[in-house]
PDB file of C-alpha atoms in Angstrom:
ATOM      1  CA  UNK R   1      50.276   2.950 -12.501  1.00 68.00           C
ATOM      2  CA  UNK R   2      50.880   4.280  -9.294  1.00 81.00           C
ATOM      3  CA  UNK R   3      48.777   2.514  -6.110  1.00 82.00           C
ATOM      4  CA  UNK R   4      47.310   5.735  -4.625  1.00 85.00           C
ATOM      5  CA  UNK R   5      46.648   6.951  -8.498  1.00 86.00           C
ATOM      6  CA  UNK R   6      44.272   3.925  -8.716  1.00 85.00           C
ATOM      7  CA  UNK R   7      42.194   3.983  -5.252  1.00 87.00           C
ATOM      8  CA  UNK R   8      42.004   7.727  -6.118  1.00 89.00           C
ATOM      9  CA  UNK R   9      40.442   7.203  -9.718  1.00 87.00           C
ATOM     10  CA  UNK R  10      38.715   4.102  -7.960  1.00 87.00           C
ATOM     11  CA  UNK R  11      37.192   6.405  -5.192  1.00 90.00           C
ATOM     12  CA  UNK R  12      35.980   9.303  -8.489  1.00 90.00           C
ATOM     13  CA  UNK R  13      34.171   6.192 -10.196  1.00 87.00           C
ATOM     14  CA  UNK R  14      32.577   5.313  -7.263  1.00 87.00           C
ATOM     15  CA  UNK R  15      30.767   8.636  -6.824  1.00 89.00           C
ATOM     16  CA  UNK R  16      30.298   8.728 -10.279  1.00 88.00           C
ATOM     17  CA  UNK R  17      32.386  11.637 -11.435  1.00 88.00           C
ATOM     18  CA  UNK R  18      35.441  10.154 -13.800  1.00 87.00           C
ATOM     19  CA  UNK R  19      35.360  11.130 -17.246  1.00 89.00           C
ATOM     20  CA  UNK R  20      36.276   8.421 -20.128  1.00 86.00           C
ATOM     21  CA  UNK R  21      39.689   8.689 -19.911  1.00 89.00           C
ATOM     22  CA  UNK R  22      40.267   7.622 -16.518  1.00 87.00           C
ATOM     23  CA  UNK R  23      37.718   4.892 -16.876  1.00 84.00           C
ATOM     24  CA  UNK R  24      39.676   3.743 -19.477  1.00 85.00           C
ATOM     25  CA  UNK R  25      43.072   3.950 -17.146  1.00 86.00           C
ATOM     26  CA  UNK R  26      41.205   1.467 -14.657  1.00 84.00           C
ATOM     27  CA  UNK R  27      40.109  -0.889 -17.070  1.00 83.00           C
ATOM     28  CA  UNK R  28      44.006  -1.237 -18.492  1.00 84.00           C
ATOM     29  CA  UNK R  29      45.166  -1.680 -14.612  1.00 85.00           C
ATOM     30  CA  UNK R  30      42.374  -4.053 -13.659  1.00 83.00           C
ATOM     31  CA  UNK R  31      43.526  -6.061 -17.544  1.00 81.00           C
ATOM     32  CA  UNK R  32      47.141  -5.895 -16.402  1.00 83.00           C
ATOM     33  CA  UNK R  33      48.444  -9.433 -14.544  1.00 81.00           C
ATOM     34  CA  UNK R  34      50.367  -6.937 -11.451  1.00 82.00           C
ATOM     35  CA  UNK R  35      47.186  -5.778  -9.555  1.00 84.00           C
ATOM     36  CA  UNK R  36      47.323  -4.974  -5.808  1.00 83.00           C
ATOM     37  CA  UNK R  37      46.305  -7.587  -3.757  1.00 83.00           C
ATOM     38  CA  UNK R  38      43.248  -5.476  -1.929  1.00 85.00           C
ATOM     39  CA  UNK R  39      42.368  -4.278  -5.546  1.00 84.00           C
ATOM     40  CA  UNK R  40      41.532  -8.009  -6.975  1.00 84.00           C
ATOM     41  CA  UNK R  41      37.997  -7.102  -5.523  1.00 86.00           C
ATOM     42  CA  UNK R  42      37.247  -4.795  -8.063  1.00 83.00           C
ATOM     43  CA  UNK R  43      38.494  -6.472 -10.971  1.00 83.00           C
ATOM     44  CA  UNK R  44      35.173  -8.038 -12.181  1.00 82.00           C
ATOM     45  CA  UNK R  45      33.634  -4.964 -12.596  1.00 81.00           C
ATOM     46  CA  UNK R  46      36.125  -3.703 -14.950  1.00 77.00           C
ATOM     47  CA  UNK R  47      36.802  -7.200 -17.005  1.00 76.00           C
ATOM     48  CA  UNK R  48      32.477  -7.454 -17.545  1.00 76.00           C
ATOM     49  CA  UNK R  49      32.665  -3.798 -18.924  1.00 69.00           C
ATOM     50  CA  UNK R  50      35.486  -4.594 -21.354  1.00 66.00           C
ATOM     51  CA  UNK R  51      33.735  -7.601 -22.548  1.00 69.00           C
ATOM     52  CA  UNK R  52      30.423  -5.755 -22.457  1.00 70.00           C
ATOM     53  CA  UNK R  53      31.367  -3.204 -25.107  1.00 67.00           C
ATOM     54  CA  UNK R  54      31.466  -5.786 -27.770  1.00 73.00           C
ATOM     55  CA  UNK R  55      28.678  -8.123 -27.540  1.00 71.00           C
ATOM     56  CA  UNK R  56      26.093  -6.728 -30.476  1.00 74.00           C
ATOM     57  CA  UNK R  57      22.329  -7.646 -30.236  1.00 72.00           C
ATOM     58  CA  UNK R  58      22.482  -9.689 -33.803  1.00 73.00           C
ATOM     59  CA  UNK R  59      18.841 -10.718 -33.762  1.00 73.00           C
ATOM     60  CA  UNK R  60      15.866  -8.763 -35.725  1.00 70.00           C
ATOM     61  CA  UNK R  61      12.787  -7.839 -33.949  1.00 62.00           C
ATOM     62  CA  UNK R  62      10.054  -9.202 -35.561  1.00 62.00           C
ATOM     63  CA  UNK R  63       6.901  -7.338 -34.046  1.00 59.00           C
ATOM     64  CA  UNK R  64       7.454  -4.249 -35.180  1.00 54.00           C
ATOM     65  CA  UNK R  65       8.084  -6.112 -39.101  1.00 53.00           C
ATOM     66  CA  UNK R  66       4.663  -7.803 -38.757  1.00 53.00           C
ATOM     67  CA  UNK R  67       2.730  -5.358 -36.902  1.00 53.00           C
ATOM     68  CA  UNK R  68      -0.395  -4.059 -38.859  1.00 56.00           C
ATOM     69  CA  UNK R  69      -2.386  -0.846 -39.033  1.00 57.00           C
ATOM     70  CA  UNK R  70      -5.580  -1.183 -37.283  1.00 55.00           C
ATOM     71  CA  UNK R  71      -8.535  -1.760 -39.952  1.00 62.00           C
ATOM     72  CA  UNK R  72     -11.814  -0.213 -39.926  1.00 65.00           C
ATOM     73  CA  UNK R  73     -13.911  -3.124 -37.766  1.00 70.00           C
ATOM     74  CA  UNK R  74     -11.217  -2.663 -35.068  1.00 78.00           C
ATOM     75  CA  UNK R  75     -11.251   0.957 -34.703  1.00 81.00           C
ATOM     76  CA  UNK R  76     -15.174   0.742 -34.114  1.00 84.00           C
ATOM     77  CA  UNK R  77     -15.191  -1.527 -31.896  1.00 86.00           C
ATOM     78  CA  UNK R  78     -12.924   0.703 -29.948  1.00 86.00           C
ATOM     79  CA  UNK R  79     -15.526   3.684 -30.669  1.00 87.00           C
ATOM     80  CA  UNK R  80     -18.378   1.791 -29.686  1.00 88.00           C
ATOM     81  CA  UNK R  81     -17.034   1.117 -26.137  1.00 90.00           C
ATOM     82  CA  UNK R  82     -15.639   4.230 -25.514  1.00 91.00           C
ATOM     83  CA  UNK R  83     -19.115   5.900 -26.056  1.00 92.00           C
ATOM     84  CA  UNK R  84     -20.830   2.891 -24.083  1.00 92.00           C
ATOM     85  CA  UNK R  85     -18.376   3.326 -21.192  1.00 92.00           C
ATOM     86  CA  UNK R  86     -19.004   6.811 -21.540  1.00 92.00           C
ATOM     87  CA  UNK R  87     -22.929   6.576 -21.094  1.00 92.00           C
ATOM     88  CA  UNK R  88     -22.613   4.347 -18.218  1.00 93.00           C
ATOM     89  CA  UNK R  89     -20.475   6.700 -16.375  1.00 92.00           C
ATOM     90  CA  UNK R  90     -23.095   9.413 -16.796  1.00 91.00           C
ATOM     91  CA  UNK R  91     -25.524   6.989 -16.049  1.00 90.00           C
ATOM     92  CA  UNK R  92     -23.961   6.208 -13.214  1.00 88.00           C
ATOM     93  CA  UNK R  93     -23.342  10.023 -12.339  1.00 87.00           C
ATOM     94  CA  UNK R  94     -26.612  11.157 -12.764  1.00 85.00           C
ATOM     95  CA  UNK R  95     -28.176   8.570 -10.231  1.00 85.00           C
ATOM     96  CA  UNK R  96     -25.930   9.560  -7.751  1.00 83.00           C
ATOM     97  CA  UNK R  97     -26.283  13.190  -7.864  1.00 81.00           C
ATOM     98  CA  UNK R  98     -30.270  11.946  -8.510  1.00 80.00           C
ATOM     99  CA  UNK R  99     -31.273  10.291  -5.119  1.00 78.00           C
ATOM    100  CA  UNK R 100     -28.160  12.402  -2.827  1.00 78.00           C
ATOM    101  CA  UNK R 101     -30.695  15.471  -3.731  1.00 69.00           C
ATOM    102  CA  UNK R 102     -33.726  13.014  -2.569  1.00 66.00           C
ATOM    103  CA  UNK R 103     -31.606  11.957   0.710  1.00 64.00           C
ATOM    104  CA  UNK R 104     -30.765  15.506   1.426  1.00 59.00           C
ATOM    105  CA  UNK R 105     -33.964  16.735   1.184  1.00 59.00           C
ATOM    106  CA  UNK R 106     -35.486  14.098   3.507  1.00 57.00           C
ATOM    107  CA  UNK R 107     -32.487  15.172   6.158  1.00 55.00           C
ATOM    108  CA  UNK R 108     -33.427  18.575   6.465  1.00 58.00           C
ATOM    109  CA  UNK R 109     -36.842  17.421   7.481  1.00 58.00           C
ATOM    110  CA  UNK R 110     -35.657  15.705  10.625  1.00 60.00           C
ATOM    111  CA  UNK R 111     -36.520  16.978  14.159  1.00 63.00           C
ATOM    112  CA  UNK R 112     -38.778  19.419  13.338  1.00 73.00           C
ATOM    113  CA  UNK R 113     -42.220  19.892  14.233  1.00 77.00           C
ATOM    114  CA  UNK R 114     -44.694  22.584  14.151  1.00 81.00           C
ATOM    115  CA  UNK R 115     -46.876  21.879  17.145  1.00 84.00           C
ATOM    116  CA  UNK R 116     -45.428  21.642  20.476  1.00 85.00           C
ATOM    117  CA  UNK R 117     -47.281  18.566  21.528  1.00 89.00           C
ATOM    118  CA  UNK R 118     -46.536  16.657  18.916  1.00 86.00           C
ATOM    119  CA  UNK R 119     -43.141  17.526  19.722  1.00 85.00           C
ATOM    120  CA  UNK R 120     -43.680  16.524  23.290  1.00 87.00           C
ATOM    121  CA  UNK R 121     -44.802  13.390  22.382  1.00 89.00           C
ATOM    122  CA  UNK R 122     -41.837  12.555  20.498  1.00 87.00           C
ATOM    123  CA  UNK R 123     -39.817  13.513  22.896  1.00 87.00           C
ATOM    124  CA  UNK R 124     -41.226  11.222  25.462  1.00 91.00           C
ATOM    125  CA  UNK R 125     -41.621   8.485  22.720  1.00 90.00           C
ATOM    126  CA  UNK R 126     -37.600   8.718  22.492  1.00 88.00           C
ATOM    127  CA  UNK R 127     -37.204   8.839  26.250  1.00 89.00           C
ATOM    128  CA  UNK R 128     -39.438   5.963  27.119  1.00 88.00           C
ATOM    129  CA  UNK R 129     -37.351   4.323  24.782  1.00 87.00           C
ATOM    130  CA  UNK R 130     -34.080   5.032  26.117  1.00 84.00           C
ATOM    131  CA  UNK R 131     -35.321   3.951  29.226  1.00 83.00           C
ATOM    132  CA  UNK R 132     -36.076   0.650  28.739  1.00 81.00           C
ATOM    133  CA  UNK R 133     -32.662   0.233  26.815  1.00 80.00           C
ATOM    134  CA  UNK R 134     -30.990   1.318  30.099  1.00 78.00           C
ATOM    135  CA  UNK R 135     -33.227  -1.227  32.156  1.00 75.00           C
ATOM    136  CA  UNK R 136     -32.654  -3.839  30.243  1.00 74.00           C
ATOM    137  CA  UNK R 137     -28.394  -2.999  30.542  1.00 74.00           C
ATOM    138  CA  UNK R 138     -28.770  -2.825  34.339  1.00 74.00           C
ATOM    139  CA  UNK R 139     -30.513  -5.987  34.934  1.00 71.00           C
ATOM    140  CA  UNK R 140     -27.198  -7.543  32.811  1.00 73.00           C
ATOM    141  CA  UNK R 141     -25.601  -5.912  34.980  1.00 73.00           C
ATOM    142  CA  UNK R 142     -26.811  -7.383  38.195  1.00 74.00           C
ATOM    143  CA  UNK R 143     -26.778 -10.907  37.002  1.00 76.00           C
ATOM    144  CA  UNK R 144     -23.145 -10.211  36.350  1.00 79.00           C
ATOM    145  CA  UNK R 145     -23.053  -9.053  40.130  1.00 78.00           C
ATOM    146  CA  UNK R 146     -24.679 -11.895  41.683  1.00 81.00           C
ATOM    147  CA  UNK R 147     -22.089 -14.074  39.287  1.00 79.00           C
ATOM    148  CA  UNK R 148     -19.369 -12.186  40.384  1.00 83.00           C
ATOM    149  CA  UNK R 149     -19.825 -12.722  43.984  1.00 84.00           C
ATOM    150  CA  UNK R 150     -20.505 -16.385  43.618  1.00 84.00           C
ATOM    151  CA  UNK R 151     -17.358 -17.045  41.564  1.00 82.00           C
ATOM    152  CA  UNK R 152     -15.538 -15.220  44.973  1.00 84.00           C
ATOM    153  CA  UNK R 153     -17.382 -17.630  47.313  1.00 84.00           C
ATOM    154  CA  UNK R 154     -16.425 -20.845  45.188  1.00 84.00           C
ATOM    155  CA  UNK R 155     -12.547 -19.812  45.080  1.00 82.00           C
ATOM    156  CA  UNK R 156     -12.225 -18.811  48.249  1.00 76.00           C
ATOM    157  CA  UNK R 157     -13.279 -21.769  49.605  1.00 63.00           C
ATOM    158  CA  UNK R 158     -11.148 -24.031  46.999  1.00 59.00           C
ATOM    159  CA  UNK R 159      -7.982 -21.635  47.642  1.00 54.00           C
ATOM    160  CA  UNK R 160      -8.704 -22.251  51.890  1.00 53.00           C
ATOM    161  CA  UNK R 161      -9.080 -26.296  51.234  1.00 53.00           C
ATOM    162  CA  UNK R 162      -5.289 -26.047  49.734  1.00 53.00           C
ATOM    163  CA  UNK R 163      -3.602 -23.984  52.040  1.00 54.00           C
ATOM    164  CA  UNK R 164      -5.243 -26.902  55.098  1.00 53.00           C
ATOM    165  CA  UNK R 165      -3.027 -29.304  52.611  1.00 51.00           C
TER     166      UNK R 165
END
């Protein structure tokens, strides 16, 4: 077989597009003892899928001999927790849906008051209370201040000490 015959038919199989025939061409060059030297490469391929076509699965397959229909006992049990998994999932579903309608309720009920003071009141209870929050974050952040300038006095003094040496 011509050279440029085979790395043509080689190229088709490749892609995936020879038809039976000219598989069957390859496999007789790549059995022949003259193959091209840059063709050795491939001749595995073609050797396994010779050999491949005879090897026959000899053994039987025993599951499928021995398997058994499913008896009564079985196929309740298999009832019995379908319809228990069942019930728990409504279970489940109707608690949800349950205490969201309780949550949802109580939501729409926040920040809303009827009398004015009352709302005042609130509104300075809230306040107050942001207030002190803030306090409290400023005096952290003066004692982070005073550390601040404390850790600048200590190095400088260390970093002026070397420089003398």
């Amino acid at each position: 077989m011509e050279l440029s015959r085979v790395e043509s038919l080689l190229k088709t199989y490749f892609e995936g597009n020879t038809s039976l025939t000219e598989e069957k061409e390859l496999q007789l060059y790549f059995s022949s003892p003259n193959i091209d030297v840059h063709l050795v490469k491939y001749q595995p391929i073609f050797t396994f899928l010779a050999g491949a076509k005879e090897v026959q699965f000899t053994k039987q397959v025993s599951e499928f001999k021995n398997a058994k229909r499913k008896t009564g006992v079985s196929k309740f049990i298999i009832y019995a927790v379908s319809i228990a998994a069942s019930v728990i999932v409504s279970v489940g579903l109707g608690n949800y849906f349950f205490f969201e309608s309780k949550s949802l309720k109580n939501a729409e009920d926040l920040g809303t008051f009827e009398d004015p003071r009352a709302a005042l009141a609130a509104t300075q209870k809230a306040l107050s209370l942001l207030s002190s929050n803030l306090n409290v974050g400023i005096n952290n952040v003066q004692q982070i201040d005073e550390y601040q300038k404390t850790k600048d006095k200590i190095f400088k003094r260390t970093s002026s000490k070397n420089e003398e040496l």
